[in-house]
Short mmCIF file of C-alpha atoms in Angstrom, two decimals:
data_model
loop_
_atom_site.label_atom_id
_atom_site.label_comp_id
_atom_site.label_asym_id
_atom_site.label_seq_id
_atom_site.Cartn_x
_atom_site.Cartn_y
_atom_site.Cartn_z
CA MET D 1 -22.32 84.02 -6.94
CA ASN D 2 -19.23 86.18 -6.38
CA ILE D 3 -17.71 88.23 -9.22
CA SER D 4 -14.62 86.09 -9.75
CA LEU D 5 -16.67 82.87 -9.96
CA LYS D 6 -19.12 84.50 -12.37
CA LEU D 7 -16.25 85.58 -14.63
CA LEU D 8 -14.83 82.05 -14.56
CA VAL D 9 -18.20 80.55 -15.56
CA ASN D 10 -18.67 83.08 -18.36
CA ASN D 11 -15.18 82.40 -19.70
CA PHE D 12 -15.87 78.67 -19.59
CA LYS D 13 -19.14 79.10 -21.50
CA GLY D 14 -17.41 81.28 -24.05
CA HIS D 15 -14.73 78.64 -24.53
CA LEU D 16 -17.39 75.95 -25.10
CA TYR D 17 -19.58 77.88 -27.51
CA ARG D 18 -17.18 80.21 -29.30
CA PRO D 19 -16.66 77.88 -32.30
CA ILE D 20 -20.43 77.60 -32.79
CA LEU D 21 -20.96 81.33 -32.56
CA ARG D 22 -18.09 82.07 -34.89
CA SER D 23 -19.37 79.95 -37.76
CA THR D 24 -22.89 78.69 -38.36
CA SER D 25 -24.04 76.37 -41.12
CA LYS D 26 -27.06 77.48 -43.19
CA ILE D 27 -29.03 75.23 -45.50
CA ALA D 28 -30.88 76.36 -48.61
CA VAL D 29 -34.51 75.22 -48.76
CA ASP D 30 -37.09 75.39 -51.53
CA ILE D 31 -40.73 74.46 -51.00
CA ASP D 32 -42.27 71.85 -53.29
CA GLU D 33 -43.59 73.64 -56.39
CA ASN D 34 -47.06 72.02 -56.32
CA VAL D 35 -47.48 72.82 -52.63
CA ARG D 36 -46.32 76.41 -53.20
CA ASN D 37 -48.87 76.87 -55.98
CA GLN D 38 -51.65 75.45 -53.80
CA ILE D 39 -50.73 77.76 -50.92
CA GLU D 40 -50.47 80.84 -53.14
CA SER D 41 -53.83 80.07 -54.77
CA GLU D 42 -55.26 79.51 -51.26
CA ALA D 43 -56.30 75.96 -52.16
CA ILE D 44 -54.58 74.83 -48.95
CA HIS D 45 -53.31 76.56 -45.83
CA PRO D 46 -49.72 75.99 -44.62
CA ARG D 47 -51.17 74.58 -41.39
CA ARG D 48 -52.83 71.88 -43.51
CA HIS D 49 -50.05 71.11 -45.98
CA PRO D 50 -50.08 67.54 -47.43
CA GLY D 51 -47.12 66.35 -45.33
CA ILE D 52 -49.10 66.62 -42.10
CA LEU D 53 -50.63 63.45 -40.68
CA ARG D 54 -54.24 64.20 -39.94
CA GLY D 55 -55.58 63.86 -36.44
CA LYS D 56 -53.59 63.97 -33.23
CA ARG D 57 -55.43 61.29 -31.25
CA VAL D 58 -57.01 58.06 -32.44
CA GLU D 59 -59.90 56.66 -30.43
CA LEU D 60 -61.24 53.14 -30.44
CA PRO D 61 -64.65 52.95 -32.19
CA ALA D 62 -67.55 52.79 -29.72
CA LYS D 63 -68.55 49.33 -30.95
CA LEU D 64 -65.13 47.85 -30.17
CA HIS D 65 -65.04 49.68 -26.85
CA THR D 66 -68.33 48.01 -25.88
CA SER D 67 -67.10 44.59 -27.07
CA LEU D 68 -63.97 44.82 -24.93
CA GLU D 69 -66.02 45.75 -21.89
CA LYS D 70 -68.21 42.68 -22.45
CA VAL D 71 -65.33 40.18 -22.67
CA VAL D 72 -64.08 41.20 -19.23
CA GLY D 73 -66.72 39.00 -17.63
CA ASP D 74 -66.40 38.56 -13.89
CA TYR D 75 -62.69 39.38 -13.62
CA PRO D 76 -62.07 42.14 -11.03
CA LEU D 77 -61.29 45.47 -12.72
CA LYS D 78 -58.57 46.47 -10.26
CA THR D 79 -56.63 43.24 -10.88
CA LEU D 80 -57.04 43.60 -14.64
CA SER D 81 -55.87 47.22 -14.51
CA ASP D 82 -52.74 46.30 -12.54
CA ASP D 83 -51.94 43.39 -14.87
CA CYS D 84 -52.41 45.62 -17.94
CA LYS D 85 -49.81 48.04 -16.58
CA LYS D 86 -47.39 45.20 -15.81
CA LEU D 87 -47.80 43.78 -19.32
CA ASN D 88 -47.16 47.16 -20.97
CA GLN D 89 -44.08 47.73 -18.81
CA PHE D 90 -42.73 44.27 -19.63
CA ILE D 91 -43.28 44.65 -23.39
CA ALA D 92 -41.70 48.13 -23.39
CA SER D 93 -38.53 46.85 -21.68
CA ARG D 94 -38.17 43.62 -23.63
CA HIS D 95 -34.99 42.47 -25.39
CA PRO D 96 -34.77 40.02 -28.28
CA PRO D 97 -33.13 36.67 -27.47
CA ALA D 98 -29.33 36.80 -27.40
CA GLU D 99 -27.55 35.12 -30.31
CA PRO D 100 -24.80 32.49 -29.66
CA ASP D 101 -22.07 34.89 -30.83
CA GLU D 102 -23.34 37.58 -28.45
CA ILE D 103 -23.27 35.15 -25.53
CA LYS D 104 -19.76 34.03 -26.48
CA ASP D 105 -18.51 37.65 -26.63
CA ARG D 106 -20.08 38.49 -23.27
CA MET D 107 -18.53 35.41 -21.69
CA LYS D 108 -15.14 36.36 -23.11
CA ASN D 109 -15.41 39.93 -21.74
CA ILE D 110 -16.47 38.68 -18.31
CA MET D 111 -13.60 36.20 -18.20
CA GLU D 112 -11.15 38.99 -19.04
CA GLU D 113 -12.61 41.20 -16.32
CA LEU D 114 -12.37 38.46 -13.72
CA ASP D 115 -8.81 37.58 -14.75
CA VAL D 116 -7.94 41.11 -13.67
CA LEU D 117 -10.01 40.92 -10.50
CA MET D 118 -8.91 37.38 -9.66
CA PRO D 119 -5.61 36.70 -11.48
CA PRO D 120 -4.89 32.99 -12.06
CA SER D 121 -1.51 33.54 -10.47
CA ASP D 122 -3.27 34.07 -7.12
CA CYS D 123 -3.97 30.38 -6.74
CA LEU D 124 -0.39 29.22 -7.31
CA SER D 125 0.38 29.33 -3.60
CA MET D 126 -3.00 27.87 -2.54
CA ASN D 127 -3.61 24.34 -1.32
CA GLU D 128 -6.18 22.12 -3.06
CA ASP D 129 -9.06 23.10 -0.78
CA GLU D 130 -8.37 26.82 -1.25
CA LYS D 131 -8.13 26.36 -5.02
CA ARG D 132 -11.54 24.66 -5.11
CA LYS D 133 -13.11 27.54 -3.13
CA TRP D 134 -11.36 30.11 -5.32
CA GLN D 135 -12.55 28.40 -8.50
CA HIS D 136 -16.10 28.05 -7.14
CA ARG D 137 -16.22 31.77 -6.29
CA LYS D 138 -15.01 32.67 -9.77
CA GLU D 139 -17.64 30.47 -11.41
CA GLN D 140 -20.36 32.07 -9.29
CA LEU D 141 -19.19 35.53 -10.32
CA ILE D 142 -19.25 34.50 -13.99
CA LYS D 143 -22.84 33.21 -13.68
CA ARG D 144 -24.00 36.32 -11.83
CA ARG D 145 -22.48 38.72 -14.35
CA MET D 146 -23.84 36.74 -17.29
CA LYS D 147 -27.29 36.84 -15.71
CA GLU D 148 -27.01 40.60 -15.18
CA ARG D 149 -25.99 41.22 -18.79
CA THR D 150 -28.21 38.76 -20.62
CA PHE D 151 -31.95 39.28 -20.91
CA ALA D 152 -33.80 36.15 -19.80
CA TRP D 153 -35.87 35.85 -22.99
CA LYS D 154 -38.75 33.46 -23.36
CA PRO D 155 -41.89 33.61 -25.49
CA ILE D 156 -45.00 34.95 -23.80
CA LYS D 157 -47.71 32.31 -23.39
CA TYR D 158 -51.21 33.70 -23.71
CA GLY D 159 -54.03 31.74 -22.12
CA ARG D 160 -57.60 32.96 -21.77
CA TYR D 161 -56.90 35.44 -18.96
CA GLU D 162 -53.63 36.71 -20.49
CA ALA D 163 -55.43 37.29 -23.80
CA ILE D 164 -58.05 39.44 -22.04
CA VAL D 165 -55.30 41.43 -20.29
CA TYR D 166 -53.62 41.95 -23.66
CA ALA D 167 -56.89 43.05 -25.29
CA LEU D 168 -57.64 45.61 -22.60
CA GLY D 169 -54.11 46.89 -22.07
CA ARG D 170 -52.80 46.78 -25.63
CA GLY D 171 -55.88 46.88 -27.88
CA PRO D 172 -56.50 50.67 -27.87
CA LEU D 173 -52.75 51.37 -28.09
CA GLU D 174 -52.12 49.10 -31.06
CA PHE D 175 -55.28 50.25 -32.83
CA ALA D 176 -54.12 53.87 -32.56
CA VAL D 177 -50.60 53.11 -33.79
CA LEU D 178 -51.70 50.95 -36.72
CA THR D 179 -54.45 53.35 -37.74
CA ARG D 180 -51.95 56.21 -37.83
CA ILE D 181 -49.51 54.20 -39.99
CA LEU D 182 -52.16 52.83 -42.36
CA GLN D 183 -53.82 56.21 -42.64
CA GLU D 184 -50.69 57.58 -44.30
CA ILE D 185 -50.87 54.83 -46.92
CA SER D 186 -54.54 55.70 -47.53
CA GLU D 187 -53.82 59.44 -47.88
CA ARG D 188 -50.68 59.20 -50.02
CA ASP D 189 -51.83 56.30 -52.23
CA THR D 190 -55.50 57.07 -52.82
CA GLY D 191 -55.75 54.39 -55.50
CA PHE D 192 -54.77 51.62 -53.09
CA LYS D 193 -57.87 49.60 -52.20
CA PRO D 194 -56.67 46.34 -50.63
CA GLN D 195 -58.83 43.28 -51.20
CA SER D 196 -56.86 40.83 -49.04
CA TYR D 197 -55.14 41.20 -45.69
CA LEU D 198 -52.65 38.98 -43.83
CA ASP D 199 -51.74 39.62 -40.19
CA PHE D 200 -48.82 37.73 -38.67
CA GLY D 201 -49.04 37.68 -34.88
CA SER D 202 -52.59 39.02 -35.09
CA GLY D 203 -53.27 38.72 -31.36
CA ILE D 204 -56.70 40.03 -30.44
CA GLY D 205 -57.19 41.53 -33.93
CA SER D 206 -56.13 45.16 -33.45
CA GLY D 207 -54.62 45.19 -36.96
CA MET D 208 -57.88 43.90 -38.42
CA TRP D 209 -59.78 46.63 -36.57
CA ALA D 210 -57.54 49.31 -38.09
CA VAL D 211 -57.66 47.84 -41.61
CA SER D 212 -61.46 47.49 -41.57
CA TYR D 213 -61.75 51.02 -40.18
CA LEU D 214 -60.05 52.34 -43.35
CA TRP D 215 -60.88 49.82 -46.10
CA LYS D 216 -63.89 47.77 -44.95
CA ASP D 217 -65.67 48.20 -48.30
CA SER D 218 -62.81 46.80 -50.40
CA ILE D 219 -61.36 43.94 -48.31
CA TYR D 220 -62.97 40.56 -48.86
CA GLU D 221 -60.51 38.39 -46.87
CA TYR D 222 -58.87 38.80 -43.45
CA TYR D 223 -56.29 36.10 -42.71
CA ASN D 224 -55.13 36.18 -39.06
CA VAL D 225 -52.19 34.10 -37.83
CA ASP D 226 -51.44 33.73 -34.12
CA SER D 227 -49.91 30.77 -32.28
CA SER D 228 -52.28 31.25 -29.31
CA ARG D 229 -55.65 29.57 -29.77
CA ASP D 230 -57.05 31.64 -26.90
CA MET D 231 -56.00 34.84 -28.67
CA ASN D 232 -57.75 33.73 -31.85
CA GLU D 233 -60.93 32.79 -29.99
CA LEU D 234 -60.98 36.10 -28.13
CA SER D 235 -60.38 38.03 -31.36
CA GLU D 236 -63.38 36.30 -32.92
CA LEU D 237 -65.51 36.96 -29.83
CA ILE D 238 -64.67 40.69 -29.97
CA LEU D 239 -65.81 40.80 -33.61
CA LYS D 240 -69.08 39.25 -32.44
CA ASP D 241 -69.57 42.19 -30.06
CA GLY D 242 -68.85 39.90 -27.11
CA ASN D 243 -71.78 37.56 -27.93
CA GLU D 244 -70.79 34.03 -28.97
CA ASN D 245 -74.00 33.42 -30.93
CA GLN D 246 -73.76 36.60 -33.00
CA GLN D 247 -72.49 36.72 -36.58
CA ILE D 248 -69.28 38.53 -37.57
CA THR D 249 -70.01 41.62 -39.67
CA LEU D 250 -66.72 41.45 -41.61
CA ARG D 251 -66.42 39.27 -44.69
CA ASN D 252 -64.29 36.10 -44.77
CA VAL D 253 -62.38 36.25 -41.50
CA PHE D 254 -60.00 33.31 -41.04
CA TYR D 255 -57.82 32.27 -38.10
CA ARG D 256 -54.78 30.01 -38.17
CA GLN D 257 -51.98 29.20 -35.75
CA PHE D 258 -49.31 28.97 -38.48
CA LEU D 259 -48.48 30.85 -41.66
CA PRO D 260 -50.09 29.28 -44.75
CA ALA D 261 -47.78 27.15 -46.88
CA LEU D 262 -49.57 28.13 -50.08
CA GLU D 263 -48.03 30.88 -52.21
CA THR D 264 -51.14 33.06 -51.88
CA LYS D 265 -50.56 36.79 -52.37
CA TYR D 266 -52.05 39.49 -50.13
CA ASP D 267 -52.42 43.18 -50.93
CA LEU D 268 -51.63 44.24 -47.38
CA VAL D 269 -49.42 42.30 -44.93
CA VAL D 270 -48.87 43.37 -41.32
CA SER D 271 -46.55 42.16 -38.57
CA SER D 272 -47.13 44.20 -35.43
CA TYR D 273 -45.40 43.62 -32.10
CA SER D 274 -44.49 40.05 -33.10
CA LEU D 275 -40.74 39.92 -33.88
CA PHE D 276 -39.76 39.81 -30.19
CA GLU D 277 -41.63 36.49 -29.95
CA LEU D 278 -39.31 34.74 -32.42
CA ALA D 279 -36.50 32.66 -30.94
CA ASN D 280 -33.52 33.93 -32.96
CA ALA D 281 -32.31 36.02 -35.89
CA GLN D 282 -32.65 33.12 -38.32
CA SER D 283 -36.33 32.64 -37.38
CA ARG D 284 -36.95 36.35 -37.85
CA ARG D 285 -35.26 36.29 -41.26
CA GLU D 286 -37.35 33.31 -42.41
CA VAL D 287 -40.61 34.89 -41.26
CA ILE D 288 -39.83 38.29 -42.81
CA LEU D 289 -38.93 36.75 -46.18
CA ASN D 290 -42.03 34.55 -46.04
CA LEU D 291 -44.24 37.58 -45.39
CA TRP D 292 -42.52 39.58 -48.14
CA LYS D 293 -43.04 36.77 -50.65
CA LYS D 294 -46.75 36.74 -49.77
CA CYS D 295 -47.01 40.52 -50.11
CA ASP D 296 -48.38 41.99 -53.33
CA GLY D 297 -48.62 45.59 -52.16
CA TYR D 298 -47.55 46.93 -48.77
CA LEU D 299 -45.78 45.24 -45.87
CA VAL D 300 -46.06 46.99 -42.50
CA ILE D 301 -43.74 46.07 -39.61
CA VAL D 302 -44.28 47.68 -36.20
CA GLU D 303 -42.52 47.21 -32.86
CA GLU D 304 -42.06 49.05 -29.58
CA GLY D 305 -40.35 52.42 -29.92
CA SER D 306 -37.38 51.29 -27.83
CA ARG D 307 -33.81 51.02 -29.08
CA ARG D 308 -34.19 47.25 -29.41
CA GLY D 309 -37.57 47.51 -31.11
CA SER D 310 -36.10 49.98 -33.58
CA GLN D 311 -33.20 47.60 -34.24
CA LEU D 312 -35.57 44.72 -35.05
CA VAL D 313 -37.56 46.88 -37.46
CA ASN D 314 -34.33 48.01 -39.13
CA GLU D 315 -33.12 44.40 -39.33
CA ALA D 316 -36.31 43.44 -41.19
CA ARG D 317 -36.00 46.51 -43.43
CA ASP D 318 -32.44 45.56 -44.41
CA ILE D 319 -33.40 41.93 -45.10
CA ILE D 320 -36.06 43.00 -47.58
CA LEU D 321 -34.07 45.76 -49.28
CA SER D 322 -31.14 43.38 -49.81
CA GLN D 323 -33.22 41.04 -52.00
CA GLU D 324 -32.06 40.96 -55.62
CA ASP D 325 -34.74 38.71 -57.08
CA HIS D 326 -36.85 40.84 -59.48
CA SER D 327 -40.10 39.64 -57.87
CA LEU D 328 -38.87 40.71 -54.43
CA VAL D 329 -37.73 44.24 -55.27
CA GLY D 330 -39.25 46.88 -53.03
CA HIS D 331 -38.66 50.30 -51.51
CA VAL D 332 -39.36 52.08 -48.25
CA PHE D 333 -42.64 53.99 -48.35
CA ALA D 334 -42.50 55.30 -44.76
CA PRO D 335 -41.12 56.64 -42.53
CA CYS D 336 -37.77 56.90 -44.35
CA PRO D 337 -37.56 59.07 -47.50
CA HIS D 338 -34.73 56.80 -48.71
CA ASP D 339 -33.50 53.19 -48.91
CA PHE D 340 -30.08 53.85 -47.37
CA THR D 341 -28.87 52.59 -43.98
CA CYS D 342 -30.82 54.16 -41.10
CA PRO D 343 -28.71 57.17 -40.01
CA ARG D 344 -29.99 56.85 -36.46
CA LEU D 345 -28.91 53.25 -36.00
CA SER D 346 -25.72 53.40 -38.07
CA ASN D 347 -24.14 55.42 -35.24
CA SER D 348 -23.06 52.84 -32.64
CA GLU D 349 -22.54 55.56 -30.04
CA ASP D 350 -26.08 56.91 -30.36
CA ASN D 351 -28.58 54.97 -28.25
CA THR D 352 -31.52 57.02 -29.53
CA PRO D 353 -34.04 54.87 -31.39
CA CYS D 354 -35.81 55.82 -34.59
CA ASN D 355 -39.32 56.15 -33.20
CA PHE D 356 -42.53 58.17 -33.26
CA GLN D 357 -45.31 58.79 -30.79
CA ILE D 358 -49.08 59.08 -30.63
CA ASN D 359 -51.63 59.90 -27.95
CA TYR D 360 -54.35 57.32 -27.53
CA LYS D 361 -57.43 56.91 -25.38
CA PRO D 362 -57.24 53.79 -23.18
CA LEU D 363 -60.14 51.89 -21.69
CA ARG D 364 -61.11 53.37 -18.35
CA PHE D 365 -60.51 51.12 -15.37
CA ALA D 366 -60.50 51.64 -11.62
CA GLY D 367 -57.43 53.71 -10.77
CA ASN D 368 -56.66 54.82 -14.33
CA VAL D 369 -55.45 58.41 -14.64
CA SER D 370 -57.53 60.84 -16.67
CA LYS D 371 -54.64 61.98 -18.88
CA ASP D 372 -54.32 60.11 -22.18
CA PRO D 373 -51.06 58.13 -22.38
CA VAL D 374 -48.49 58.30 -25.17
CA ALA D 375 -47.39 55.29 -27.21
CA ARG D 376 -43.95 55.28 -28.82
CA TYR D 377 -43.40 52.95 -31.73
CA SER D 378 -40.90 52.08 -34.44
CA TYR D 379 -42.10 51.00 -37.86
CA VAL D 380 -41.41 50.62 -41.53
CA VAL D 381 -43.76 50.39 -44.51
CA ILE D 382 -42.24 48.73 -47.56
CA LYS D 383 -43.94 48.69 -50.94
CA LYS D 384 -43.40 46.18 -53.73
CA GLY D 385 -41.80 47.51 -56.89
CA ILE D 386 -39.90 50.71 -57.65
CA PRO D 387 -40.82 54.14 -56.23
CA SER D 388 -43.51 56.11 -58.05
CA ASP D 389 -44.57 58.67 -55.42
CA PRO D 390 -43.17 62.11 -56.39
CA THR D 391 -43.39 63.23 -52.74
CA ARG D 392 -41.29 60.35 -51.43
CA SER D 393 -38.20 62.56 -51.12
CA TRP D 394 -39.87 64.94 -48.64
CA PRO D 395 -37.89 64.82 -45.37
CA ARG D 396 -39.51 63.29 -42.29
CA ILE D 397 -39.46 65.15 -38.97
CA VAL D 398 -37.97 62.70 -36.47
CA ARG D 399 -38.10 64.69 -33.23
CA PRO D 400 -40.40 67.39 -31.77
CA THR D 401 -40.37 70.68 -33.68
CA LEU D 402 -38.97 73.48 -31.53
CA VAL D 403 -41.18 76.50 -32.15
CA ARG D 404 -39.52 79.71 -31.02
CA SER D 405 -40.01 83.44 -31.57
CA LYS D 406 -39.39 84.16 -35.27
CA HIS D 407 -37.80 80.76 -35.94
CA SER D 408 -38.56 77.03 -35.74
CA ILE D 409 -36.10 74.16 -35.53
CA CYS D 410 -36.87 70.92 -37.36
CA ARG D 411 -34.78 67.77 -37.05
CA MET D 412 -35.33 65.59 -40.09
CA CYS D 413 -34.35 62.41 -41.88
CA THR D 414 -33.64 63.36 -45.51
CA SER D 415 -33.69 61.64 -48.89
CA SER D 416 -29.88 61.48 -48.86
CA GLY D 417 -30.01 59.23 -45.78
CA ASP D 418 -28.81 61.89 -43.33
CA LEU D 419 -30.15 63.44 -40.15
CA THR D 420 -30.35 67.18 -40.70
CA GLU D 421 -31.39 70.04 -38.43
CA ILE D 422 -32.65 73.24 -40.03
CA ILE D 423 -33.48 76.51 -38.26
CA PHE D 424 -36.34 77.92 -40.35
CA THR D 425 -36.81 81.68 -40.54
CA GLN D 426 -39.01 83.69 -42.83
CA SER D 427 -36.15 85.88 -44.00
CA LYS D 428 -33.86 82.97 -44.96
CA HIS D 429 -36.33 80.38 -46.26
CA GLY D 430 -39.39 82.32 -47.36
CA LYS D 431 -42.83 82.73 -45.83
CA ASN D 432 -44.36 79.50 -47.13
CA ALA D 433 -41.55 77.14 -46.08
CA TYR D 434 -41.32 78.88 -42.70
CA ARG D 435 -45.07 78.56 -42.03
CA CYS D 436 -45.13 74.90 -43.13
CA ALA D 437 -42.21 74.09 -40.81
CA ARG D 438 -43.84 75.94 -37.93
CA SER D 439 -47.06 73.93 -38.35
CA SER D 440 -45.39 70.50 -38.64
CA ARG D 441 -44.85 68.06 -35.82
CA TRP D 442 -42.89 64.91 -35.01
CA GLY D 443 -43.78 62.27 -37.62
CA ASP D 444 -44.95 64.72 -40.30
CA ARG D 445 -43.17 65.24 -43.61
CA LEU D 446 -42.06 68.66 -44.81
CA PRO D 447 -42.89 69.46 -48.49
CA ILE D 448 -39.46 70.91 -49.21
CA ILE D 449 -36.36 70.28 -51.26
CA ILE D 450 -33.18 70.67 -49.23
CA GLY D 451 -30.40 72.40 -51.10
CA GLU D 452 -26.70 72.90 -50.45
CA LYS D 453 -25.16 74.09 -47.22
CA TYR D 454 -23.47 77.43 -47.13
CA ASP D 455 -21.43 79.10 -44.39
CA THR D 456 -21.94 82.54 -42.96
CA LYS D 457 -19.48 84.20 -40.66
CA ALA D 458 -20.91 85.82 -37.56
CA LYS D 459 -19.95 89.42 -37.16
#
């Protein structure tokens, strides 16, 4: 690079960054008093502070792993492996069905675009045959653009083979995600011992696996709802270790194709990867309210960690939090430390979803890579009643922590409903807060109280 060009680049960089260098915003931070006392008394280490989610990878129990291998039968492994990848790719890229108003708006926009491209005045001088061709071409362009801009939604039909593909391709992933989410409930609410469990869209039973992994001794009823009979039959076969004549080891496992009409209450209600299967917003609203009315403890909603998955989770969250009936009052337990509008999704210009990630160990098939894949998911856990957890206000880390020399950068969702980035240093925030921040990762909570912002002028 010649000298004149280098000077030009440096001047340009200085013009871009001068305002940031001239004035930086600092944020006061105080570590939670109980956590500080535990660290100072050496009861806990900052690397193990109570906001950290334990375990970085969740593996399928060996018994379930063996059961899934048995249900494969005579299907060729290479074909199953390829179909598992296709299913995961399809689910990750899925859109919810378009609403009538959305379709109307898209049609209006396309018509306006084509009126510019093909002004109606163009056909004034045409004969009848030319007008028909012109109109036909315009109609074809409208159809093509509508097809390009509208996801061709339809519910996925799961037969016997499709259910096996789902079990092998999605089972370990969903078990890992649900175990991670439910584990936080178990760790933060140690007195919660669910006795009844309802799973809407239970599929091959991955939610039941996770729930029994954590609370097998307390749960006496598992109620699974899935519209696919083949899914239900496969789920039961997996619980029988792949042997049809064997007894299920769990107590009182029930399968239905529709939600029960009875007003039975369940301590723990889960809807995982099911909202995309519902035909419209009204259906989703009815199902969410039905599940919330049947919930007597925690409701867990999980979807893909895409922008659209995050939007569906947030839609369900808003439906529940807007309820004014005393019996339907609830609050967000996780991941949000607040009940305000999601700051990530309230920004229409930001296409970044509110999501989290976890490494999981898949089943090994022919052609599978040795590296463990990463699952990204969006979720919300809502608890009945008013908040009682004193640690609920701890901010949640919503993106990877940037660990640098002598400082760490944490991007967090706070109890005030804002997204806040703090550059932690030992000199500014104290040794304990700095070490806790440095040890925390995406999805963890930081045991801190965020204070006021103050400005410092760079010298």
